[in-house]
mmCIF file of N, CA and C in Angstrom:
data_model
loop_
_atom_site.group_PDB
_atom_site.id
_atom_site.type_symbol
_atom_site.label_atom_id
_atom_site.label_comp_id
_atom_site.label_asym_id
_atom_site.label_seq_id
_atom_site.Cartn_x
_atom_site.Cartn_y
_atom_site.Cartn_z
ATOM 1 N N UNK A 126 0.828 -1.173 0.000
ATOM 2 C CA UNK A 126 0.000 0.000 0.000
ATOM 3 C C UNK A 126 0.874 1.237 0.000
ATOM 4 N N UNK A 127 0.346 2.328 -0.801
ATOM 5 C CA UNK A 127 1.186 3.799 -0.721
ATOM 6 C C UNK A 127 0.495 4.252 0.276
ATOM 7 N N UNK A 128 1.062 5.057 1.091
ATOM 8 C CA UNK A 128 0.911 6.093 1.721
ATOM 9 C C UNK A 128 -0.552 6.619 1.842
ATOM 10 N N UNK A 129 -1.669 7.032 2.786
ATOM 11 C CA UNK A 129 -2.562 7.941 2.769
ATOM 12 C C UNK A 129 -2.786 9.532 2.668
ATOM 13 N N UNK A 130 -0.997 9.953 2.993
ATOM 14 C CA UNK A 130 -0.651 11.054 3.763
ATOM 15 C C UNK A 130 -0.862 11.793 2.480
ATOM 16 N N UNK A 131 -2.264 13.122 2.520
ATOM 17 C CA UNK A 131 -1.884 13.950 1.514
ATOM 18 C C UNK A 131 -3.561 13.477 0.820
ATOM 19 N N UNK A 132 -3.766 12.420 1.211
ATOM 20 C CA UNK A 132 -4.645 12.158 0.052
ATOM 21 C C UNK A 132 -6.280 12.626 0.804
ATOM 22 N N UNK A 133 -7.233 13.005 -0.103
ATOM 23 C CA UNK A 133 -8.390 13.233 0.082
ATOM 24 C C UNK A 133 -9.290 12.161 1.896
ATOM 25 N N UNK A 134 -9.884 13.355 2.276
ATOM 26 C CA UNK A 134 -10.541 12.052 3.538
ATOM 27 C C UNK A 134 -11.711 11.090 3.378
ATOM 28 N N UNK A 135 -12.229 10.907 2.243
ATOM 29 C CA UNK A 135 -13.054 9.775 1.963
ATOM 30 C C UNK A 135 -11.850 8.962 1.357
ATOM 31 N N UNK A 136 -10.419 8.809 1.006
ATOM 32 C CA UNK A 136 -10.008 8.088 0.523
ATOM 33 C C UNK A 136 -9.420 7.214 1.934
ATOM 34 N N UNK A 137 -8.782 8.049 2.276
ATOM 35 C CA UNK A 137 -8.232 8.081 3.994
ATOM 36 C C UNK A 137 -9.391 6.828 4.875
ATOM 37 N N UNK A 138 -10.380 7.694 4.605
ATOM 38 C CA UNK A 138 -11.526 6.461 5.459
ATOM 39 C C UNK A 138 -11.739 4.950 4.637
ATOM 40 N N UNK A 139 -11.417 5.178 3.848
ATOM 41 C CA UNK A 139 -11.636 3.950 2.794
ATOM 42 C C UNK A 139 -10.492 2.873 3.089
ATOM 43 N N UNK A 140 -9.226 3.392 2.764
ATOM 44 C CA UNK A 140 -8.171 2.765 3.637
ATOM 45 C C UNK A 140 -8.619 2.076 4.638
ATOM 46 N N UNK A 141 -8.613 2.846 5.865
ATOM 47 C CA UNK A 141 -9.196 2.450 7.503
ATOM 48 C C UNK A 141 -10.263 1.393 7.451
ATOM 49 N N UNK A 142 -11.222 1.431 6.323
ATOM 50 C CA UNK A 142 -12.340 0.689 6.233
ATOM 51 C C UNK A 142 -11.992 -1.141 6.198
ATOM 52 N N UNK A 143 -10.859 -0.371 5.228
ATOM 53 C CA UNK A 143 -10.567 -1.631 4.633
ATOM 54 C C UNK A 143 -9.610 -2.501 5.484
ATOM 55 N N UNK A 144 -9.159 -1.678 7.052
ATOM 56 C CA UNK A 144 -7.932 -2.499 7.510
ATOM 57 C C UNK A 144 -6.617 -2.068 7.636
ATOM 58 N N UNK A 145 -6.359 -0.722 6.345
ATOM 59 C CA UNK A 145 -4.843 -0.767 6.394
ATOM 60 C C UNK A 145 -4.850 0.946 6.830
ATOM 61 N N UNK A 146 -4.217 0.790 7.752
ATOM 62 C CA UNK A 146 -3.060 1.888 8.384
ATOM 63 C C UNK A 146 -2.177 2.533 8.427
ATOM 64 N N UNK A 147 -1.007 1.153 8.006
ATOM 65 C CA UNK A 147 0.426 1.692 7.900
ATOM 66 C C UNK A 147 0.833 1.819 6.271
ATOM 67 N N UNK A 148 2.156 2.277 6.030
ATOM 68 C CA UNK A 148 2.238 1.972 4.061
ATOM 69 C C UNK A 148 3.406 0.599 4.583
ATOM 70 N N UNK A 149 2.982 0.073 3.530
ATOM 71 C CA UNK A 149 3.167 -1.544 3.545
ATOM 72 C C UNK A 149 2.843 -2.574 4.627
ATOM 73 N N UNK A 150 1.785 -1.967 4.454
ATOM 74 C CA UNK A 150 0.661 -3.245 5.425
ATOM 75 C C UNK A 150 0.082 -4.252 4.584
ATOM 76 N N UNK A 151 -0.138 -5.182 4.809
ATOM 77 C CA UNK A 151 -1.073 -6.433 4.052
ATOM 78 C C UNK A 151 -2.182 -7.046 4.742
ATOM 79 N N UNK A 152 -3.566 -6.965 4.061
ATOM 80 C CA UNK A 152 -4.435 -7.900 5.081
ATOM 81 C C UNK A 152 -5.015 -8.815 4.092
ATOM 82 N N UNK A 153 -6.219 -9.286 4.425
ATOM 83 C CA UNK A 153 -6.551 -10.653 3.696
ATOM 84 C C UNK A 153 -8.227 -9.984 3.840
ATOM 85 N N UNK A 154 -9.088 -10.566 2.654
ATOM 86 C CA UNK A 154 -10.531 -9.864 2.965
ATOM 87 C C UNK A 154 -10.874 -11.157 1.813
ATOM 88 N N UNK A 155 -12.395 -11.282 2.418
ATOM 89 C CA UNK A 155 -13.584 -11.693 1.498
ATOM 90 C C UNK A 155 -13.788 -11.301 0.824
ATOM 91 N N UNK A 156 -13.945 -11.798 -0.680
ATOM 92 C CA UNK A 156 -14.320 -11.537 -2.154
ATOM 93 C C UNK A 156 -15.363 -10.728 -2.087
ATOM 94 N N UNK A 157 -15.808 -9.576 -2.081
ATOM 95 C CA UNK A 157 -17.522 -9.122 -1.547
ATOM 96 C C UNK A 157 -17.596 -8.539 -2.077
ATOM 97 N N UNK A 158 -18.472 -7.654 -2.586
ATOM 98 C CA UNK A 158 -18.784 -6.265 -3.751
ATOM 99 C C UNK A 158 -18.913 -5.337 -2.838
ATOM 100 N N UNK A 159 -18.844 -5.199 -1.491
ATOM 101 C CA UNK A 159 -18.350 -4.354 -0.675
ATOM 102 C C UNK A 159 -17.053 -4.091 -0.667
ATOM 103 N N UNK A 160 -16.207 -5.292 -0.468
ATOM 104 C CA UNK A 160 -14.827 -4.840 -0.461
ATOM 105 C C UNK A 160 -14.156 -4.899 -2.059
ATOM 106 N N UNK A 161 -14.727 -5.040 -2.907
ATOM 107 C CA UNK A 161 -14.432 -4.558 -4.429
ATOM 108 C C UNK A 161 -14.616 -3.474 -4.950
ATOM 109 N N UNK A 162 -15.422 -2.865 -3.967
ATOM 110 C CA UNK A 162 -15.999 -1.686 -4.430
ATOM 111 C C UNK A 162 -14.925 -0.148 -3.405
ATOM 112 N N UNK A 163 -14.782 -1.049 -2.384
ATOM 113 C CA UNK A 163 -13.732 -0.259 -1.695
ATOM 114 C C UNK A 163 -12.387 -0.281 -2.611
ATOM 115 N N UNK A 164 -12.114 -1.596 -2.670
ATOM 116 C CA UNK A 164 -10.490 -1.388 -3.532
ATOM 117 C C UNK A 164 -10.723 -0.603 -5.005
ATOM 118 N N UNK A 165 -11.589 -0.714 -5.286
ATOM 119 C CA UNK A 165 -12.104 0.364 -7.065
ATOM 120 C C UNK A 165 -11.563 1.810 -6.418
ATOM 121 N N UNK A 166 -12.177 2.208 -5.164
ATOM 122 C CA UNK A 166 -11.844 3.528 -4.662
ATOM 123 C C UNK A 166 -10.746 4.118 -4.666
ATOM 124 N N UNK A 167 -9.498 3.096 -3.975
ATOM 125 C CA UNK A 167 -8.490 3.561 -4.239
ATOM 126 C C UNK A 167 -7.421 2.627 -4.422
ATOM 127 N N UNK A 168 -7.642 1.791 -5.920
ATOM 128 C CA UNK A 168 -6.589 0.687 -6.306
ATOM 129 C C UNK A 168 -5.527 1.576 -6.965
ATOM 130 N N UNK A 169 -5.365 2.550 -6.934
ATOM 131 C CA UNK A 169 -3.847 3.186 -7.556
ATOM 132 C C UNK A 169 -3.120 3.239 -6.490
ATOM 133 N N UNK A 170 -3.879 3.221 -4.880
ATOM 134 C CA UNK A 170 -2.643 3.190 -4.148
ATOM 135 C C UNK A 170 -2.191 1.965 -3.283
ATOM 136 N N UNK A 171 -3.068 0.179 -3.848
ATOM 137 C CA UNK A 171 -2.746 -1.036 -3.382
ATOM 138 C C UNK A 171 -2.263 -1.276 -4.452
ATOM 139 N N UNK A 172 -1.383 -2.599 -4.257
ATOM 140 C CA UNK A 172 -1.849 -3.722 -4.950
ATOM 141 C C UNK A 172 -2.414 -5.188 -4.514
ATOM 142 N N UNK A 173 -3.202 -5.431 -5.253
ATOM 143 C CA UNK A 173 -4.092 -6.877 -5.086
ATOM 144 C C UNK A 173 -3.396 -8.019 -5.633
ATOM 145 N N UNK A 174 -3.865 -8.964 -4.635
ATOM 146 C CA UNK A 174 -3.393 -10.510 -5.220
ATOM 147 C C UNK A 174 -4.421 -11.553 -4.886
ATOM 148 N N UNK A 175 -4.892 -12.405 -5.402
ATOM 149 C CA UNK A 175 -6.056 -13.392 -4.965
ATOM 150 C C UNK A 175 -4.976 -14.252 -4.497
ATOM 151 N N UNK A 176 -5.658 -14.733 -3.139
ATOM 152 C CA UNK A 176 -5.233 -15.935 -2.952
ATOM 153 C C UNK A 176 -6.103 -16.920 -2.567
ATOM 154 N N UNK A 177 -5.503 -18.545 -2.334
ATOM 155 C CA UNK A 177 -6.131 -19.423 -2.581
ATOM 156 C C UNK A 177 -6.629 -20.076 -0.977
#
């Protein structure tokens, strides 16, 4: 994950929503159109990986 610092506060909360805090944090989430719809928000500043 990049950084929040700087960036808009619905993006900021979106982050938090999702779990991550620090820059280079990693968490693990359920496939959901909730949390797809969060990472759409701000996938320029993750990156995603499916795992199994």
């Amino acid at each position: 994950m990049r950084s929040g610092v700087g960036r808009q506060a619905v993006q900021r909360r979106t982050l938090e929503a999702l779990g991550l805090k620090r820059h280079q944090q990693t968490v693990v989430h359920d496939d959901t159109p909730q949390i797809r719809g969060m990472i759409e928000k701000v996938d320029y500043l993750l990156e995603v990986r499916e795992v199994d």
